[in-house]
């Protein structure tokens, strides 16, 4: 009888019971094993995005657009309708889908190489048109999938496989703060920068995604949630070290918080 | 005094041994096993199960969503009930 238990004599089997469940993987993620490296923030970003879809009860009304990059297979992991787009073109594909089916919740999920390099035009024009979509932007400052090349978002001085002596801003330009840039456009109703490396950051990022979907429901315009994330393989660091490095080096240039709300 | 007790269940085959849950646990419950799963990853397990408070911090940061969390709460005494 549970009433007779006190906390010091409890056995594991008394705790591991359905009525004591406080957290389990959302059913809006598939059972497929994620293709990401150990500790990669893509996985956590997928999870909170799908938790929001589950909590809002919109699994059947949500359509996602997968990018080119490590998350090219996002449609294997997110248990919602999805379409994969050519490199950088996710906001254009999302525009078409949303205009044909305005009652659906439409999001893109894009890395920084996809969104801020080859797809810069699609990103900025979708933002400027105020398309009623949500962009989830995973900024790890590097091209993860192709072997850690420099991205437009790579920090000044940061070493990558194509900037082995560190990004030289005189020759290679400065890192691009996309979220601040698009926040200046009237078509953008919500622009925020978040992270998923600590429990507190995860909760805030999830809240931001909720807000973005809610604004989409209200047809307020384009909402963009940037998630500053790690790329352990590209940065050549163990996951915990990568997260520490991210706090020390990425956050000063990419400060977390709402940029436009 | 009765305190909340927790436990986690790790899907051993899905764990990639990234160590993030180990760093996130406030009560140092989790360690990576010396054994490996079929993919060769040193999977996470409760080394100090008695210290688990069921806060789910580990699950919040697990990129592969392989941690399930349980929390047992003592039944509130009548006068504590309103502050729970
Ligand atoms: C048209 C085209 N150009 C280039 C590539 C090669 N390519 C694949 S992924 C990628 C960059 C991915 O980086 P990012 O978007 O930052 O995502 P990550 O892998 O870091 O998550 C590039 C350049 C391609 N697949 N298609
Ligand atoms: S290469 Fe980088 S971004 Fe891609 S899965 Fe690995 S850690 Fe994640
Ligand atoms: S639930 Fe909390 S206390 Fe228990 S292992 Fe996870 S982080 Fe540690
Ligand atoms: S965070 Fe998840 S994948 Fe990483 S070691 Fe812990 S249980 Fe395994």
Short mmCIF file of C-alpha atoms and ligand atoms in Angstrom, two decimals:
data_model
loop_
_atom_site.label_atom_id
_atom_site.label_comp_id
_atom_site.label_asym_id
_atom_site.label_seq_id
_atom_site.Cartn_x
_atom_site.Cartn_y
_atom_site.Cartn_z
CA UNK A 1 0.00 0.00 0.00
CA UNK A 2 1.58 3.24 -1.11
CA UNK A 3 0.33 5.21 1.88
CA UNK A 4 2.55 3.18 4.17
CA UNK A 5 5.72 4.00 2.23
CA UNK A 6 8.12 6.60 3.39
CA UNK A 7 10.63 7.96 0.96
CA UNK A 8 13.67 6.22 2.42
CA UNK A 9 12.37 2.69 2.12
CA UNK A 10 10.95 3.02 -1.40
CA UNK A 11 12.17 0.51 -3.93
CA UNK A 12 12.80 1.45 -7.54
CA UNK A 13 9.76 -0.53 -8.58
CA UNK A 14 7.62 1.60 -6.29
CA UNK A 15 8.83 4.72 -8.11
CA UNK A 16 8.84 3.43 -11.68
CA UNK A 17 5.07 3.17 -12.04
CA UNK A 18 2.74 4.73 -14.61
CA UNK A 19 1.12 7.03 -12.03
CA UNK A 20 4.54 8.53 -11.21
CA UNK A 21 5.51 9.27 -14.80
CA UNK A 22 6.69 12.87 -15.19
CA UNK A 23 8.53 12.78 -18.52
CA UNK A 24 8.57 10.56 -21.58
CA UNK A 25 9.41 11.01 -25.25
CA UNK A 26 6.60 12.69 -27.17
CA UNK A 27 4.56 10.58 -29.59
CA UNK A 28 5.09 13.32 -32.18
CA UNK A 29 8.64 12.00 -32.61
CA UNK A 30 8.94 8.72 -34.52
CA UNK A 31 10.73 5.69 -33.10
CA UNK A 32 13.61 6.07 -35.57
CA UNK A 33 17.04 6.62 -34.04
CA UNK A 34 18.19 10.17 -34.79
CA UNK A 35 21.03 10.32 -37.30
CA UNK A 36 22.77 13.10 -35.35
CA UNK A 37 26.11 12.84 -33.58
CA UNK A 38 26.06 12.23 -29.81
CA UNK A 39 25.11 15.40 -27.96
CA UNK A 40 24.01 17.35 -31.05
CA UNK A 41 21.47 20.09 -30.32
CA UNK A 42 19.44 19.15 -33.39
CA UNK A 43 17.93 16.28 -31.38
CA UNK A 44 16.80 18.50 -28.52
CA UNK A 45 15.44 21.08 -30.95
CA UNK A 46 13.44 18.35 -32.73
CA UNK A 47 12.05 17.17 -29.44
CA UNK A 48 10.80 20.52 -28.11
CA UNK A 49 9.32 21.38 -31.51
CA UNK A 50 7.38 18.14 -31.52
CA UNK A 51 6.40 18.58 -27.86
CA UNK A 52 4.80 21.90 -28.79
CA UNK A 53 2.95 20.22 -31.66
CA UNK A 54 1.70 17.54 -29.26
CA UNK A 55 0.70 19.97 -26.52
CA UNK A 56 -1.15 22.22 -28.98
CA UNK A 57 -2.92 19.16 -30.40
CA UNK A 58 -1.98 20.10 -33.97
CA UNK A 59 -0.15 16.98 -35.18
CA UNK A 60 -2.61 16.48 -38.04
CA UNK A 61 -2.56 20.16 -39.03
CA UNK A 62 1.18 20.72 -39.08
CA UNK A 63 3.43 20.59 -42.14
CA UNK A 64 7.20 20.88 -41.80
CA UNK A 65 9.82 21.61 -44.43
CA UNK A 66 13.16 19.85 -43.99
CA UNK A 67 16.33 21.51 -45.28
CA UNK A 68 19.60 20.29 -46.72
CA UNK A 69 22.15 19.78 -43.96
CA UNK A 70 22.40 17.32 -41.10
CA UNK A 71 18.65 17.69 -40.55
CA UNK A 72 17.82 16.69 -44.15
CA UNK A 73 16.20 13.57 -42.70
CA UNK A 74 14.01 15.51 -40.23
CA UNK A 75 10.97 13.94 -41.94
CA UNK A 76 12.13 10.56 -40.62
CA UNK A 77 12.07 11.84 -37.07
CA UNK A 78 9.19 14.31 -36.83
CA UNK A 79 5.88 12.51 -36.92
CA UNK A 80 4.03 15.17 -38.94
CA UNK A 81 3.54 15.74 -42.65
CA UNK A 82 6.81 16.92 -44.14
CA UNK A 83 8.40 17.94 -47.40
CA UNK A 84 12.12 18.20 -48.03
CA UNK A 85 13.28 21.23 -50.01
CA UNK A 86 16.28 21.96 -52.21
CA UNK A 87 19.17 23.60 -50.34
CA UNK A 88 18.03 26.91 -48.87
CA UNK A 89 14.60 26.85 -50.51
CA UNK A 90 12.54 25.80 -47.49
CA UNK A 91 10.92 29.24 -46.97
CA UNK A 92 9.83 29.27 -50.64
CA UNK A 93 8.34 25.78 -50.35
CA UNK A 94 6.69 26.77 -47.07
CA UNK A 95 5.25 29.86 -48.75
CA UNK A 96 3.59 27.74 -51.41
CA UNK A 97 2.19 25.21 -48.96
CA UNK A 98 0.89 27.85 -46.56
CA UNK A 99 -0.78 29.86 -49.31
CA UNK A 100 -2.58 26.78 -50.62
CA UNK A 101 -3.46 25.54 -47.14
CA UNK A 102 -3.64 28.61 -44.90
CA UNK A 103 -5.34 26.66 -42.11
CA UNK A 104 -2.26 24.47 -41.58
CA UNK A 105 0.63 25.26 -39.27
CA UNK A 106 3.66 25.42 -41.56
CA UNK A 107 7.25 25.53 -40.33
CA UNK A 108 10.69 25.28 -41.85
CA UNK A 109 13.59 23.73 -39.98
CA UNK A 110 16.94 25.00 -41.29
CA UNK A 111 20.61 25.13 -40.42
CA UNK A 112 22.71 28.26 -40.82
CA UNK A 113 24.39 27.05 -44.01
CA UNK A 114 20.98 26.37 -45.48
CA UNK A 115 19.22 29.51 -44.22
CA UNK A 116 22.00 32.11 -44.11
CA UNK A 117 24.20 31.13 -47.08
CA UNK A 118 22.58 29.47 -50.09
CA UNK A 119 19.07 30.36 -48.87
CA UNK A 120 19.60 33.97 -47.81
CA UNK A 121 17.39 35.34 -50.58
CA UNK A 122 14.50 32.96 -49.80
CA UNK A 123 14.80 33.73 -46.09
CA UNK A 124 14.83 37.49 -46.44
CA UNK A 125 12.06 37.67 -49.02
CA UNK A 126 9.77 35.29 -47.14
CA UNK A 127 10.36 37.47 -44.07
CA UNK A 128 9.77 40.63 -46.04
CA UNK A 129 6.55 39.30 -47.55
CA UNK A 130 5.41 38.47 -44.02
CA UNK A 131 4.49 34.93 -44.96
CA UNK A 132 2.46 33.40 -42.19
CA UNK A 133 4.99 30.67 -41.44
CA UNK A 134 7.42 29.78 -38.65
CA UNK A 135 11.14 29.39 -39.28
CA UNK A 136 13.18 27.29 -36.85
CA UNK A 137 16.78 28.29 -37.45
CA UNK A 138 19.53 26.11 -35.99
CA UNK A 139 22.70 28.19 -35.84
CA UNK A 140 25.81 26.15 -35.06
CA UNK A 141 28.16 28.51 -36.89
CA UNK A 142 29.36 25.88 -39.33
CA UNK A 143 28.39 23.50 -42.14
CA UNK A 144 27.99 20.33 -40.09
CA UNK A 145 26.91 17.83 -42.69
CA UNK A 146 29.65 18.43 -45.22
CA UNK A 147 32.58 18.38 -42.81
CA UNK A 148 32.74 21.60 -40.84
CA UNK A 149 33.28 24.31 -43.45
CA UNK A 150 32.96 28.01 -42.65
CA UNK A 151 29.42 29.39 -42.73
CA UNK A 152 28.32 33.04 -42.94
CA UNK A 153 27.60 32.68 -39.21
CA UNK A 154 31.09 31.41 -38.28
CA UNK A 155 32.56 33.60 -35.54
CA UNK A 156 35.50 35.89 -36.23
CA UNK A 157 38.68 33.95 -35.59
CA UNK A 158 36.86 30.61 -35.45
CA UNK A 159 38.71 27.70 -37.01
CA UNK A 160 36.87 25.54 -39.52
CA UNK A 161 38.05 23.23 -42.26
CA UNK A 162 37.94 26.14 -44.75
CA UNK A 163 39.31 28.72 -42.31
CA UNK A 164 42.05 26.63 -40.67
CA UNK A 165 43.77 29.71 -39.23
CA UNK A 166 40.50 31.19 -37.99
CA UNK A 167 37.97 33.35 -39.84
CA UNK A 168 39.79 36.44 -41.06
CA UNK A 169 37.07 39.09 -41.23
CA UNK A 170 39.09 41.27 -43.58
CA UNK A 171 39.11 38.57 -46.19
CA UNK A 172 35.98 36.59 -45.30
CA UNK A 173 33.65 39.22 -43.92
CA UNK A 174 31.89 39.33 -40.59
CA UNK A 175 29.51 36.76 -39.12
CA UNK A 176 25.91 37.42 -40.05
CA UNK A 177 23.27 38.08 -37.40
CA UNK A 178 20.27 36.97 -39.44
CA UNK A 179 17.73 37.26 -36.65
CA UNK A 180 18.56 40.91 -35.91
CA UNK A 181 18.49 41.61 -39.66
CA UNK A 182 15.05 40.17 -40.32
CA UNK A 183 13.67 41.70 -37.12
CA UNK A 184 13.86 45.05 -38.92
CA UNK A 185 11.32 43.88 -41.52
CA UNK A 186 7.66 44.71 -40.93
CA UNK A 187 6.60 41.25 -42.16
CA UNK A 188 8.28 39.62 -39.18
CA UNK A 189 6.08 39.54 -36.06
CA UNK A 190 8.41 37.60 -33.77
CA UNK A 191 12.18 37.12 -33.84
CA UNK A 192 13.94 35.48 -30.94
CA UNK A 193 17.23 33.74 -30.18
CA UNK A 194 17.28 30.72 -27.88
CA UNK A 195 19.42 27.72 -26.97
CA UNK A 196 18.85 24.12 -25.86
CA UNK A 197 21.94 23.25 -23.85
CA UNK A 198 20.51 23.49 -20.29
CA UNK A 199 17.12 22.59 -18.81
CA UNK A 200 16.28 26.29 -18.32
CA UNK A 201 17.26 27.16 -21.89
CA UNK A 202 15.22 24.24 -23.20
CA UNK A 203 12.11 25.47 -21.39
CA UNK A 204 12.53 29.00 -22.73
CA UNK A 205 13.15 27.79 -26.27
CA UNK A 206 10.06 25.63 -26.11
CA UNK A 207 7.99 28.60 -24.93
CA UNK A 208 9.33 30.63 -27.84
CA UNK A 209 8.25 27.96 -30.33
CA UNK A 210 4.83 27.92 -28.69
CA UNK A 211 4.59 31.68 -29.09
CA UNK A 212 5.64 31.42 -32.73
CA UNK A 213 2.94 28.85 -33.53
CA UNK A 214 0.35 30.86 -31.63
CA UNK A 215 1.21 33.98 -33.66
CA UNK A 216 0.94 31.89 -36.82
CA UNK A 217 -2.54 30.83 -35.72
CA UNK A 218 -3.43 34.49 -35.32
CA UNK A 219 -2.02 35.20 -38.83
CA UNK A 220 0.36 37.85 -37.52
CA UNK A 221 3.13 37.21 -40.04
CA UNK A 222 6.42 35.42 -40.07
CA UNK A 223 7.92 34.17 -36.81
CA UNK A 224 11.55 33.14 -36.56
CA UNK A 225 13.07 31.19 -33.67
CA UNK A 226 16.85 30.97 -33.85
CA UNK A 227 18.42 28.27 -31.71
CA UNK A 228 22.15 28.71 -31.12
CA UNK A 229 23.39 25.16 -31.08
CA UNK A 230 26.52 23.04 -31.02
CA UNK A 231 28.25 21.01 -33.70
CA UNK A 232 30.52 18.74 -31.71
CA UNK A 233 31.90 17.03 -34.78
CA UNK A 234 32.51 20.19 -36.76
CA UNK A 235 33.93 22.03 -33.76
CA UNK A 236 35.93 18.92 -32.85
CA UNK A 237 34.94 18.96 -29.18
CA UNK A 238 33.25 16.56 -26.80
CA UNK A 239 29.57 17.54 -26.33
CA UNK A 240 29.89 19.07 -22.85
CA UNK A 241 33.00 20.97 -23.87
CA UNK A 242 31.19 22.17 -27.00
CA UNK A 243 28.31 23.52 -24.91
CA UNK A 244 30.77 25.37 -22.62
CA UNK A 245 32.54 26.75 -25.67
CA UNK A 246 29.19 27.84 -27.08
CA UNK A 247 28.34 29.76 -23.90
CA UNK A 248 31.74 31.46 -23.84
CA UNK A 249 32.10 32.25 -27.51
CA UNK A 250 28.79 32.08 -29.36
CA UNK A 251 26.51 33.80 -26.83
CA UNK A 252 28.50 37.06 -26.61
CA UNK A 253 28.07 37.55 -30.37
CA UNK A 254 24.65 35.86 -30.57
CA UNK A 255 22.99 37.00 -27.33
CA UNK A 256 19.91 35.03 -26.27
CA UNK A 257 16.50 36.63 -25.90
CA UNK A 258 13.65 38.17 -27.85
CA UNK A 259 14.74 40.60 -30.54
CA UNK A 260 11.24 41.47 -31.71
CA UNK A 261 7.96 40.56 -30.09
CA UNK B 1 11.20 13.92 6.64
CA UNK B 2 9.51 12.48 3.58
CA UNK B 3 11.04 13.81 0.38
CA UNK B 4 10.26 13.36 -3.29
CA UNK B 5 12.04 10.42 -4.84
CA UNK B 6 12.70 9.89 -8.50
CA UNK B 7 14.02 7.36 -10.94
CA UNK B 8 14.99 7.38 -14.58
CA UNK B 9 14.82 4.64 -17.17
CA UNK B 10 17.36 4.94 -19.98
CA UNK B 11 16.73 3.23 -23.30
CA UNK B 12 20.18 1.68 -23.38
CA UNK B 13 20.20 0.88 -27.09
CA UNK B 14 19.17 4.44 -28.02
CA UNK B 15 21.68 6.18 -25.75
CA UNK B 16 24.69 7.70 -27.50
CA UNK B 17 26.79 8.25 -24.36
CA UNK B 18 27.01 11.99 -24.97
CA UNK B 19 27.35 12.73 -21.23
CA UNK B 20 24.99 15.73 -21.32
CA UNK B 21 22.57 14.16 -18.83
CA UNK B 22 25.48 13.47 -16.46
CA UNK B 23 26.36 17.17 -16.47
CA UNK B 24 22.75 18.31 -16.10
CA UNK B 25 21.82 16.21 -13.06
CA UNK B 26 21.84 18.42 -9.93
CA UNK B 27 22.31 15.46 -7.56
CA UNK B 28 24.97 13.53 -9.53
CA UNK B 29 22.84 10.45 -10.04
CA UNK B 30 24.00 9.50 -13.53
CA UNK B 31 27.24 8.09 -14.87
CA UNK B 32 28.25 6.50 -18.13
CA UNK B 33 28.61 2.75 -17.91
CA UNK B 34 31.92 1.03 -18.52
CA UNK B 35 29.90 -1.38 -20.63
CA UNK B 36 28.77 -0.42 -24.13
CA UNK B 37 25.56 -0.95 -26.10
CA UNK B 38 25.47 -2.68 -29.49
CA UNK B 39 26.61 0.54 -31.21
CA UNK B 40 29.62 0.82 -28.91
CA UNK B 41 28.33 3.74 -26.84
CA UNK B 42 28.95 3.91 -23.09
CA UNK B 43 25.32 4.30 -22.04
CA UNK B 44 24.00 6.36 -19.13
CA UNK B 45 22.72 4.68 -15.96
CA UNK B 46 21.82 5.58 -12.38
CA UNK B 47 25.00 5.12 -10.35
CA UNK B 48 23.35 6.73 -7.29
CA UNK B 49 19.63 5.97 -7.65
CA UNK B 50 18.82 7.04 -4.08
CA UNK B 51 19.82 10.60 -4.92
CA UNK B 52 17.34 10.99 -7.79
CA UNK B 53 14.62 13.58 -7.14
CA UNK B 54 12.80 13.11 -10.44
CA UNK B 55 13.46 16.67 -11.61
CA UNK B 56 13.81 15.61 -15.30
CA UNK B 57 16.77 17.92 -15.93
CA UNK B 58 18.55 14.98 -17.55
CA UNK B 59 15.64 14.31 -19.88
CA UNK B 60 15.39 18.01 -20.82
CA UNK B 61 18.89 18.00 -22.30
CA UNK B 62 18.96 14.47 -23.73
CA UNK B 63 19.12 15.04 -27.51
CA UNK B 64 17.96 11.53 -28.24
CA UNK B 65 14.92 11.53 -25.92
CA UNK B 66 15.93 8.20 -24.40
CA UNK B 67 15.31 9.12 -20.76
CA UNK B 68 11.96 8.49 -19.09
CA UNK B 69 11.48 10.07 -15.67
CA UNK B 70 9.34 9.04 -12.71
CA UNK B 71 8.71 10.93 -9.49
CA UNK B 72 7.11 9.66 -6.33
CA UNK B 73 5.73 12.36 -4.10
CA UNK B 74 4.84 11.81 -0.46
CA UNK B 75 1.13 12.28 0.20
CA UNK B 76 0.76 15.83 1.54
CA UNK B 77 -0.19 16.18 5.19
CA UNK B 78 -3.50 18.00 5.54
CA UNK B 79 -2.01 21.33 6.60
CA UNK B 80 0.61 21.17 3.85
CA UNK B 81 -1.95 20.47 1.21
CA UNK B 82 -2.65 24.09 0.30
CA UNK B 83 0.99 24.98 -0.19
CA UNK B 84 1.84 22.00 -2.42
C1 LIG C 1 22.83 23.03 -54.08
C2 LIG C 1 23.69 22.42 -53.05
N1 LIG C 1 24.85 23.03 -52.71
C3 LIG C 1 25.65 22.51 -51.76
C4 LIG C 1 25.31 21.34 -51.14
C5 LIG C 1 26.24 20.77 -50.08
N2 LIG C 1 25.76 20.94 -48.73
C6 LIG C 1 25.08 19.99 -48.09
S1 LIG C 1 24.69 20.38 -46.51
C7 LIG C 1 25.47 21.88 -46.65
C8 LIG C 1 25.54 22.85 -45.50
C9 LIG C 1 24.79 22.44 -44.28
O1 LIG C 1 25.07 23.27 -43.22
P1 LIG C 1 23.96 23.82 -42.24
O2 LIG C 1 22.80 24.33 -42.99
O3 LIG C 1 24.61 24.78 -41.32
O4 LIG C 1 23.41 22.54 -41.47
P2 LIG C 1 24.11 21.57 -40.42
O5 LIG C 1 24.58 20.40 -41.22
O6 LIG C 1 25.21 22.33 -39.75
O7 LIG C 1 23.01 21.22 -39.50
C10 LIG C 1 26.00 22.03 -47.93
C11 LIG C 1 26.78 23.21 -48.36
C12 LIG C 1 24.08 20.73 -51.50
N3 LIG C 1 23.67 19.60 -50.92
N4 LIG C 1 23.30 21.29 -52.45
S1 LIG C 2 27.88 17.15 -37.79
FE1 LIG C 2 27.42 18.69 -36.24
S2 LIG C 2 25.31 19.44 -36.72
FE2 LIG C 2 25.66 17.50 -37.82
S3 LIG C 2 24.82 15.91 -36.47
FE3 LIG C 2 27.02 16.05 -36.05
S4 LIG C 2 27.16 17.53 -34.35
FE4 LIG C 2 25.12 17.75 -35.24
S1 LIG C 3 15.54 13.16 -12.80
FE1 LIG C 3 16.82 14.82 -11.95
S2 LIG C 3 17.79 13.90 -10.17
FE2 LIG C 3 17.00 12.19 -11.38
S3 LIG C 3 18.70 11.58 -12.70
FE3 LIG C 3 17.51 13.04 -13.86
S4 LIG C 3 18.48 15.03 -13.46
FE4 LIG C 3 19.22 13.58 -11.88
S1 LIG C 4 21.88 12.66 -22.64
FE1 LIG C 4 20.73 10.92 -23.50
S2 LIG C 4 22.01 10.13 -25.15
FE2 LIG C 4 23.31 11.46 -23.90
S3 LIG C 4 24.30 10.06 -22.42
FE3 LIG C 4 22.44 10.83 -21.43
S4 LIG C 4 20.85 9.35 -21.92
FE4 LIG C 4 22.54 8.95 -23.31
#
